[in-house]
Short mmCIF file of C-alpha atoms in Angstrom, two decimals:
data_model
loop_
_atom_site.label_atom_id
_atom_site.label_comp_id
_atom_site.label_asym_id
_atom_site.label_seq_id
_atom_site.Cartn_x
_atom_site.Cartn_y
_atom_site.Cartn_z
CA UNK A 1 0.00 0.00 0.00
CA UNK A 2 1.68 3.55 -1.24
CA UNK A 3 1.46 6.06 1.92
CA UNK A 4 0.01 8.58 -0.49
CA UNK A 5 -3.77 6.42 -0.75
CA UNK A 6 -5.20 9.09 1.47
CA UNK A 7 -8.69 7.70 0.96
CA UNK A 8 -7.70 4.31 2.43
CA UNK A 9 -5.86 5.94 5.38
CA UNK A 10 -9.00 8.56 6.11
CA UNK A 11 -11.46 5.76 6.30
CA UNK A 12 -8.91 3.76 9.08
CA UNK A 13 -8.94 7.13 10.45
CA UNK A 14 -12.76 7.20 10.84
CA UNK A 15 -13.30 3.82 12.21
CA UNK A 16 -10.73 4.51 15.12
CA UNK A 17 -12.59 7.96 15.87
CA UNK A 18 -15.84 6.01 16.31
CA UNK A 19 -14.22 4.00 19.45
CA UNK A 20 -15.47 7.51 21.39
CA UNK A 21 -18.68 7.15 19.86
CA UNK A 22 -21.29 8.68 22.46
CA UNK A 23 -18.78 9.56 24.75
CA UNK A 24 -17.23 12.97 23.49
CA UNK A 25 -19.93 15.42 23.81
CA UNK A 26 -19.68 18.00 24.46
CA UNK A 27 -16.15 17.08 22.29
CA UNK A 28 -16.30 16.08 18.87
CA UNK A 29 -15.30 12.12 17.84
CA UNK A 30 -11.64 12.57 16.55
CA UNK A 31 -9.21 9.70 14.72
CA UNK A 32 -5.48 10.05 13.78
CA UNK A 33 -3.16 7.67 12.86
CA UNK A 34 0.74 7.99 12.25
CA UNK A 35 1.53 6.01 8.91
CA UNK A 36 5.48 5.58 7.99
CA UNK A 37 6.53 4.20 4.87
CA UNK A 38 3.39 3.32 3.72
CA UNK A 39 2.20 1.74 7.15
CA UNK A 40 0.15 2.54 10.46
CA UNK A 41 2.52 2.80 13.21
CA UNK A 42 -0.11 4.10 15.72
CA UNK A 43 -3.75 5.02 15.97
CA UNK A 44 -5.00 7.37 18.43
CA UNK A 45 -8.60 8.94 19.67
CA UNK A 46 -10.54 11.29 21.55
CA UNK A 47 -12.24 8.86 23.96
CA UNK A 48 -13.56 11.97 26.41
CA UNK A 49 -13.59 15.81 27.12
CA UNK A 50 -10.89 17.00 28.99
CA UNK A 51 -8.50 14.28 28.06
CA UNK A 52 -5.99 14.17 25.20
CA UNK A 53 -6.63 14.85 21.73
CA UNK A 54 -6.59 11.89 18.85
CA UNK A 55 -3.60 12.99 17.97
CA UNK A 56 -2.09 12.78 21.65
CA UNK A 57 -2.82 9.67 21.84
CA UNK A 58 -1.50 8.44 18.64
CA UNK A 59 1.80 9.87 19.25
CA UNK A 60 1.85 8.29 22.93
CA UNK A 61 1.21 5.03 21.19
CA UNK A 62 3.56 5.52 19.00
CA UNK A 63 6.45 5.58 22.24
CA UNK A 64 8.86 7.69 19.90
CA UNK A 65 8.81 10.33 17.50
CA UNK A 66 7.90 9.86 14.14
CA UNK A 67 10.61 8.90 11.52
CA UNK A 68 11.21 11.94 9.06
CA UNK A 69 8.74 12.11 6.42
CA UNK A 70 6.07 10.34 8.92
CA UNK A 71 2.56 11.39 7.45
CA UNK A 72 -0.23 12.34 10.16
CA UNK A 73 -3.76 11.25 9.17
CA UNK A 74 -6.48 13.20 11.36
CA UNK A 75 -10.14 13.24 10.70
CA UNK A 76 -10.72 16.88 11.89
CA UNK A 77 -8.15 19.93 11.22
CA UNK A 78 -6.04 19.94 15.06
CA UNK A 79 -6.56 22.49 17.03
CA UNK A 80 -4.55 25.77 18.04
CA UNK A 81 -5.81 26.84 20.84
CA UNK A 82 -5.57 26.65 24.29
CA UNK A 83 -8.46 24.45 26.08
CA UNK A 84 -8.74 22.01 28.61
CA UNK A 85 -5.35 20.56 26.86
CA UNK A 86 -2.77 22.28 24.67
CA UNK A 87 -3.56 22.67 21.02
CA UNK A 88 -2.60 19.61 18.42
CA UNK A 89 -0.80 21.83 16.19
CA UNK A 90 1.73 22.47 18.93
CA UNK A 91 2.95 19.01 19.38
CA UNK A 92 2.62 17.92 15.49
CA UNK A 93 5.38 20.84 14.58
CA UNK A 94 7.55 19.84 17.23
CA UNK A 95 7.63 16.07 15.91
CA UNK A 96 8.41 17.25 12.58
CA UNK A 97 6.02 15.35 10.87
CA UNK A 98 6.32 15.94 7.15
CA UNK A 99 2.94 15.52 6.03
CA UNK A 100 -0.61 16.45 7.54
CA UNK A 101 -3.83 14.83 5.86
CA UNK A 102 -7.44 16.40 7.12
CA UNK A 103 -10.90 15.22 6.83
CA UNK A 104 -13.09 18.24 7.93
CA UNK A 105 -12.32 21.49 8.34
CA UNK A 106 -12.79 22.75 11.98
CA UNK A 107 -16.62 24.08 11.91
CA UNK A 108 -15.67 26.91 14.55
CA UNK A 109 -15.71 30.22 11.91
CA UNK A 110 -12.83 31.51 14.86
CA UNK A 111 -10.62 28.71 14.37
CA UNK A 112 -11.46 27.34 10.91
CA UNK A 113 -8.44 26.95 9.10
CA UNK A 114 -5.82 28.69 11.56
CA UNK A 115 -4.71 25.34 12.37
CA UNK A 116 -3.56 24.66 8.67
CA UNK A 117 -2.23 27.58 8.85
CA UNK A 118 -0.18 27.11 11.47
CA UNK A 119 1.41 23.78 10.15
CA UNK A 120 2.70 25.04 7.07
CA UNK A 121 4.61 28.57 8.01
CA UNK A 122 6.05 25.48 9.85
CA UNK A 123 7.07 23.64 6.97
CA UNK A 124 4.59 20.80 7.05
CA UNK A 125 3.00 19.72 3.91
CA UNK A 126 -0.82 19.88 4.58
CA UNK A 127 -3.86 17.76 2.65
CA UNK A 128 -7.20 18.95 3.42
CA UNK A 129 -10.49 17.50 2.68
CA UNK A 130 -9.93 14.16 2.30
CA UNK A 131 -13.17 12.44 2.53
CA UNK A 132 -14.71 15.67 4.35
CA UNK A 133 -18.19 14.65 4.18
CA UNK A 134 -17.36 11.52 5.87
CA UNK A 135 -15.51 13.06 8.72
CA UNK A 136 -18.06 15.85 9.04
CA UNK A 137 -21.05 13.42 9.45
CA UNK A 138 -19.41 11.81 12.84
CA UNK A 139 -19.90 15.36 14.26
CA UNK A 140 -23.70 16.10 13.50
CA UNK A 141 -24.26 17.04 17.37
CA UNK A 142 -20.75 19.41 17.86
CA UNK A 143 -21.13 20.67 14.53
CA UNK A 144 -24.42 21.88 15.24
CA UNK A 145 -23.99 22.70 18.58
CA UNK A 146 -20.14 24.46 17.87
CA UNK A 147 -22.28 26.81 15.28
CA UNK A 148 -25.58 27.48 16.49
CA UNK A 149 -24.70 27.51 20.43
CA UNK A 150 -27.58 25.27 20.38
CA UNK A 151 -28.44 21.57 20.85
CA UNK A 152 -29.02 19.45 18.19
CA UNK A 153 -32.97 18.28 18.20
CA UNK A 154 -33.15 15.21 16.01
CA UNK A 155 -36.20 12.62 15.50
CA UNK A 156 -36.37 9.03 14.95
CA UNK A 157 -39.59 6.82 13.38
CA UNK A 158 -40.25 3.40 11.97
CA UNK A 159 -42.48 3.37 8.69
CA UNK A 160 -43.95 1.71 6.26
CA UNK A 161 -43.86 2.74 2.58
CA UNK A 162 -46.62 4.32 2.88
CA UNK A 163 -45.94 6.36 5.69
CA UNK A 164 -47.24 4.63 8.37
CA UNK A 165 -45.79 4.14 12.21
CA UNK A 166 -48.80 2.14 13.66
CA UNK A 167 -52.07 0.14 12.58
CA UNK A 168 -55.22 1.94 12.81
CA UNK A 169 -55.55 -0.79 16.31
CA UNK A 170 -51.82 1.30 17.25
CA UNK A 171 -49.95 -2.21 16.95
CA UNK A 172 -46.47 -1.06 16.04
CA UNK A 173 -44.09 -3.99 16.86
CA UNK A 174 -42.18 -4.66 14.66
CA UNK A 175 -42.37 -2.87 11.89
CA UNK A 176 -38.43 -2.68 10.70
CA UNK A 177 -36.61 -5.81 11.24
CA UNK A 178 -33.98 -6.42 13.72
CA UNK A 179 -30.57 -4.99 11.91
CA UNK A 180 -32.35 -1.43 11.78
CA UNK A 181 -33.70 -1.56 15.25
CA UNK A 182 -29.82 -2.60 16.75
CA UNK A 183 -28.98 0.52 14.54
CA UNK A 184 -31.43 2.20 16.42
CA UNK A 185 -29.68 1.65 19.55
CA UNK A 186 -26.38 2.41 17.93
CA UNK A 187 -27.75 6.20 17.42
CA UNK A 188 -29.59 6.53 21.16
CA UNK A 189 -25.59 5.20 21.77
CA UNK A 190 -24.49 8.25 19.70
CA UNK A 191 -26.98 11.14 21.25
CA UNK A 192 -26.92 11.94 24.97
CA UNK A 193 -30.32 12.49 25.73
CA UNK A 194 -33.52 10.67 24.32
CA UNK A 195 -37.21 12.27 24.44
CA UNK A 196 -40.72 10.84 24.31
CA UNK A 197 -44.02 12.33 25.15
CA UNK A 198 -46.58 11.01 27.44
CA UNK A 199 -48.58 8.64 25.37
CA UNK A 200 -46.09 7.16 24.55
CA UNK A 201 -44.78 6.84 27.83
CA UNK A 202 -47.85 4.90 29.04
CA UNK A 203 -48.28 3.14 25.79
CA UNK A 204 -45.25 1.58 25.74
CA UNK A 205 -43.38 1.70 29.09
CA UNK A 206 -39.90 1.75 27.54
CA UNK A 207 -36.75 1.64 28.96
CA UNK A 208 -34.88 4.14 26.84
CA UNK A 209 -31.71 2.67 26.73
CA UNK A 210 -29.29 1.50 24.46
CA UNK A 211 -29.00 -2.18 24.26
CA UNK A 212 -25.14 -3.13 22.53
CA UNK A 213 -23.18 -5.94 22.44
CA UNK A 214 -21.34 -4.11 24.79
CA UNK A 215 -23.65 -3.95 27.51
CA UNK A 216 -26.53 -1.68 28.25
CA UNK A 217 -25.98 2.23 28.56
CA UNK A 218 -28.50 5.19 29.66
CA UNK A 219 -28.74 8.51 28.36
CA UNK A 220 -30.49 11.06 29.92
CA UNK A 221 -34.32 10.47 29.36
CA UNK A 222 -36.32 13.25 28.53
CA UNK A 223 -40.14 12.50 29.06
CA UNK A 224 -42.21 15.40 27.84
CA UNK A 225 -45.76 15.87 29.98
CA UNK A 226 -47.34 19.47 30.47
CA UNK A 227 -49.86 18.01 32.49
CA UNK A 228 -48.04 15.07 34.60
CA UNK A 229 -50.28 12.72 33.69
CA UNK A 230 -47.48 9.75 33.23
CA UNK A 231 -47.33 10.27 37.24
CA UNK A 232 -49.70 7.44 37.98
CA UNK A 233 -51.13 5.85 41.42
CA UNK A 234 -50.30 2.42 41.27
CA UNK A 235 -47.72 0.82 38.50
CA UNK A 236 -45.48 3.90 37.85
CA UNK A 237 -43.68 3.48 34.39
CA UNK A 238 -39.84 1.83 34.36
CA UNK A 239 -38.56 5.46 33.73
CA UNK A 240 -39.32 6.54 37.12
CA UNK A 241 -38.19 3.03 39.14
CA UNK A 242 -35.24 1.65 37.27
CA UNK A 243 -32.23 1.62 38.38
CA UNK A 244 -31.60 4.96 36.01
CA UNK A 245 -34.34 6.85 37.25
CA UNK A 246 -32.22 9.44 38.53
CA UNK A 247 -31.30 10.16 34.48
CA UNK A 248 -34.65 10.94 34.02
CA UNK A 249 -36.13 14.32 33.69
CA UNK A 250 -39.81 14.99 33.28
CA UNK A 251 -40.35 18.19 31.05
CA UNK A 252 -43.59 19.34 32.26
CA UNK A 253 -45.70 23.50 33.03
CA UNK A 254 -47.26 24.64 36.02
CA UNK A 255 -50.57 22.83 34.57
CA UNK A 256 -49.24 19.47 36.22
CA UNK A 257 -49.40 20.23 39.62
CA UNK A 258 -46.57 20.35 42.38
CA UNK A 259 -48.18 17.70 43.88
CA UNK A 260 -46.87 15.59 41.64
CA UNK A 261 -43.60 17.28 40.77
CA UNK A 262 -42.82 16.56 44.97
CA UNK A 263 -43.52 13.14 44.01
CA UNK A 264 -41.47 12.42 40.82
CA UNK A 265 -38.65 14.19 42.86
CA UNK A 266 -38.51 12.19 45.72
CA UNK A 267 -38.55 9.33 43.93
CA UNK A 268 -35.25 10.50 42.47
CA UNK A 269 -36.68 12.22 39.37
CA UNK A 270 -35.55 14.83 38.28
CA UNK A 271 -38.06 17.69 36.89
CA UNK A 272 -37.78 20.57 34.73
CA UNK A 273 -41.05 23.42 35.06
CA UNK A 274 -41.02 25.88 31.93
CA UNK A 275 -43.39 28.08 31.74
CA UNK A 276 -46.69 28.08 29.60
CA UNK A 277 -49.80 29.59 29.40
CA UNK A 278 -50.70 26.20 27.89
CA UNK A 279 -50.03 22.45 28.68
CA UNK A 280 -47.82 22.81 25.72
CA UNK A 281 -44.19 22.47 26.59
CA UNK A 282 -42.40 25.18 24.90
CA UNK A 283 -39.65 23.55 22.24
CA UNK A 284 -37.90 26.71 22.17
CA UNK A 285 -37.36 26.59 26.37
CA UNK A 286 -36.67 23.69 26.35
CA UNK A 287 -33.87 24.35 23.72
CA UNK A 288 -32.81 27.01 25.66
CA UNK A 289 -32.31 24.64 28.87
CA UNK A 290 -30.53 21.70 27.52
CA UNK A 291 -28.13 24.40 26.35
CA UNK A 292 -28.29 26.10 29.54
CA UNK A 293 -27.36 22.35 31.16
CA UNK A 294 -24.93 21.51 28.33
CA UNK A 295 -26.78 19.12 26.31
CA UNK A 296 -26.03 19.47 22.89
CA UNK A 297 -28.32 16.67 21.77
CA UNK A 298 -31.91 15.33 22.18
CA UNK A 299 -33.11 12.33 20.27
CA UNK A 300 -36.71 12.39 20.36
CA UNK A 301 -38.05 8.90 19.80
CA UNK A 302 -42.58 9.43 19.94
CA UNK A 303 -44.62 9.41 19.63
CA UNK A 304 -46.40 10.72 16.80
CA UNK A 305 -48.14 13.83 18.18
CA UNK A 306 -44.84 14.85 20.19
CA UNK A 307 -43.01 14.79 17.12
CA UNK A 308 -45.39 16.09 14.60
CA UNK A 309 -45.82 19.53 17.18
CA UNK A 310 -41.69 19.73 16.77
CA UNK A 311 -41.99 19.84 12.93
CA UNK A 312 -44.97 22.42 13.10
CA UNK A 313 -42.52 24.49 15.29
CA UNK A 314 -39.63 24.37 12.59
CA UNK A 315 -37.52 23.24 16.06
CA UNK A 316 -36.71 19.56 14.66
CA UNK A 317 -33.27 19.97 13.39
CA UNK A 318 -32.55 16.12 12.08
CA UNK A 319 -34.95 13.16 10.84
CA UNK A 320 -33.87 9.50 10.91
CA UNK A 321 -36.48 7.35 8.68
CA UNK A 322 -36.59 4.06 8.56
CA UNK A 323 -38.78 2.56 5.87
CA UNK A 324 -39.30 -1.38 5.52
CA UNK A 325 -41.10 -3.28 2.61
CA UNK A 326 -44.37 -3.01 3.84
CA UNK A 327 -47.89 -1.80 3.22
CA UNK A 328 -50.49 -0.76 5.10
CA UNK A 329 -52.98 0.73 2.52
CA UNK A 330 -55.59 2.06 5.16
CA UNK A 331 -56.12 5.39 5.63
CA UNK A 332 -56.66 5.41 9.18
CA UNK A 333 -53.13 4.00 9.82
CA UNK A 334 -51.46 5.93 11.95
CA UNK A 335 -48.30 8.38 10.82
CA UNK A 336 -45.32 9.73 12.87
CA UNK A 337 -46.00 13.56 10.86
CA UNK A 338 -48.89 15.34 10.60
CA UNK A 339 -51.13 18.52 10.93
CA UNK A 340 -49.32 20.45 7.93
CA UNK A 341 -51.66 21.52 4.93
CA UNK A 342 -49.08 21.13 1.87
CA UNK A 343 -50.86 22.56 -0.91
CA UNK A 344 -47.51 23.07 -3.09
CA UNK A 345 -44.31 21.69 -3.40
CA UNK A 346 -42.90 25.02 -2.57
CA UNK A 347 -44.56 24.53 0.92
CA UNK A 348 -43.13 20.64 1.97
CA UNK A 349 -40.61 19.85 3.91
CA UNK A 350 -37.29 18.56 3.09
CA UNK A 351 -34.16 16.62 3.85
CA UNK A 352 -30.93 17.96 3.23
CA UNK A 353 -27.16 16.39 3.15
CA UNK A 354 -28.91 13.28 2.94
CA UNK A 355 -27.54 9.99 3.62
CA UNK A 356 -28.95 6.19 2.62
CA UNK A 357 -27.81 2.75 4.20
CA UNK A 358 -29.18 -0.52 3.79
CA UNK A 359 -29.97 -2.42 7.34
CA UNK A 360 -31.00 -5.93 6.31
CA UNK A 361 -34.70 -5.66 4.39
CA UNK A 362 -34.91 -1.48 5.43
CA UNK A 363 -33.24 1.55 4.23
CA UNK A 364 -32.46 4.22 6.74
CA UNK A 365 -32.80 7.97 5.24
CA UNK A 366 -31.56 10.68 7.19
CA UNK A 367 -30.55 14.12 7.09
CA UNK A 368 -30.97 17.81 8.09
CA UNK A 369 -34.66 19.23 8.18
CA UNK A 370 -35.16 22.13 5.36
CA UNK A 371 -38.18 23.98 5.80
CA UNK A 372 -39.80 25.79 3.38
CA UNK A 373 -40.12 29.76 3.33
CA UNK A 374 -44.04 28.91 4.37
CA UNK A 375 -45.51 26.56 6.04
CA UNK A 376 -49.11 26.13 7.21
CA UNK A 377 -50.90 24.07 10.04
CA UNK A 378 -54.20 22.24 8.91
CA UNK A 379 -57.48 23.61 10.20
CA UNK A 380 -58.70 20.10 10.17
CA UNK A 381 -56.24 18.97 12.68
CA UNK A 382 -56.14 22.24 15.02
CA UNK A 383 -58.50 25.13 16.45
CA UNK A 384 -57.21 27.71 14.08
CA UNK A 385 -55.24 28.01 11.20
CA UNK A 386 -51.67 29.51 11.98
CA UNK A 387 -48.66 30.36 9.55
CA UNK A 388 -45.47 29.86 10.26
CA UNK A 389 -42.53 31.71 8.82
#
């Protein structure tokens, strides 16, 4: 293998960044390797905030430094500044590394590019863009969150192709086969906080956790209820018993009662009160607290009505879809979106940067919400027609 196959090198690159996967934030997912004479020598990551860069830890395992004419391969452009740690470009001019090969371009508009610039009035040969989109898609939450100063609000759902999350009797289970619900898991892995509303909640009783090969691991579970009716007499749902309960938060208004609120709370739940002249929960507060808290993403998983109210509030930032071979043909099957009145193309909401995989019989479509310039509620579905610009 020639050490100029950048491609090749990139993807390694990638791979080893994903060992941090879910465990950055609010850091981005960084790989590096150290390739002499056409070979890896060492691989590095980020594996958690505060601790050593990707390429830290690539020269540590490397025990030396680098033969002359070593090539670094990094999946985002090192830093220069001073953090937590030192910056990156620091300790790759003062190992004299010949060559530098970047994925993505540092998405801070204060930083982007300094570091390249850095590395060459040093001398150092530097490759940018080497499989950028790539590198740029392991970062959808500090991307977002490094740019807006805001967390990243994404949605999952499970449909047919035609549309549909549920029968019109609301049996769900299984729609997708097994491969795209274990990639499922792999993405509440990714995101550190999961949402769901309060049907759901008593639908379903889920656990909210991701389930790996690896073990099981808990995100902070967001349960969305303006009127704290999920707080029940008798069987209270596994979010508020497990043995996570105290990583669950119940997003609720002054509708609910502090009767209840004393009760979620000293049974270890946590509780967040924003206000509202409605039992609405506000999206937009509740943006504004995660970032308040840190939490740069939510991955809102139902149900339908939860998630069709984010759309209609152009505050869903992400959409993961995944569609298996089936058909429903009934009308009064249930669908994860609604209450829009999409008269025109102009008006309908798109997908952008979009990505396709194959898991098993499904295909999982994702990308970044586009709205339109306009977009209307239905008067069908709600008291009064409202626009939305």
């Amino acid at each position: 293998m020639k050490e100029l196959d950048h491609t090749w090198f990139m993807r390694r690159a990638i791979e080893v960044a994903k060992r941090g996967w879910g465990d950055t934030h609010p850091n981005p997912l960084v790989g590096a390797l150290i390739v002499e004479g056409g070979e890896v020598v060492a691989e590095g990551y980020h594996a958690k905030a505060g601790e050593a860069h990707a390429e830290i830890n690539a020269l540590r395992a490397l025990g030396r430094r680098p033969h002359p004419g070593a090539t670094l391969y990094v999946t985002l452009e090192p830093c220069c500044t001073h953090g937590r740690t030192p910056p990156c470009t620091d300790a790759i001019v003062e190992n004299k590394f010949a060559r530098v090969v970047v994925g993505a371009t540092d998405p801070n508009p204060v930083h982007a590019g300094h570091g390249f610039d850095i590395l060459r009035a040093a001398g150092i040969e530097v490759i940018r863009g080497v499989l950028a989109a790539e590198c740029e898609d392991l970062n959808l939450i500090f991307n977002h969150w490094i740019t807006t100063k805001q967390p990243l609000f994404a949605a999952k759902a499970g449909v047919t192709l035609d549309g549909k999350v549920a029968t019109r009797l609301g049996e769900s289970k299984w729609i997708t086969g097994g491969t795209a619900r274990a990639n499922g898991h792999l993405w509440r892995r990714y995101f550190p906080s999961i949402a769901v509303g309060a049907g759901t909640l008593r639908a379903d009783n889920p656990r909210l956790t991701s389930r790996l090969e690896g073990g099981e691991w808990c995100p902070i579970r967001f349960v969305f209820d303006g009127l704290l009716r999920s707080v029940l007499d008798k069987a209270m749902p596994n979010l508020y018993t497990d043995e996570f309960r105290e990583r669950t938060i119940v997003v609720t208004t002054s509708h609910g009662g502090l009767g209840y609120v004393r009760k979620l709370n000293s049974m270890g739940v946590r509780t967040w009160m924003l206000s509202s002249t409605s039992p609405k929960v506000s999206f937009v507060d509740f943006r504004k607290k995660c970032a308040e808290e840190g939490i740069t993403g939510v991955f809102f998983e139902g149900g339908a009505q939860l998630v069709s109210e984010l759309l209609q509030a152009r505050e869903l930032d992400y959409l993961f879809s995944y569609q298996a071979p089936v058909l429903f043909g009934d009308d009064k099957g249930k669908t994860i979106f609604r209450g829009l009145r999409t008269e025109h193309l102009a008006n309908a909401v798109r997908l952008e940067h979009v990505r396709h995989e194959t898991l098993g019989d499904d295909v999982l479509t994702r990308g970044f919400v586009k709205y339109p310039e306009k977009m209307f509620v239905d008067e069908a579905t709600f008291s009064k027609r409202s626009l939305i610009e």
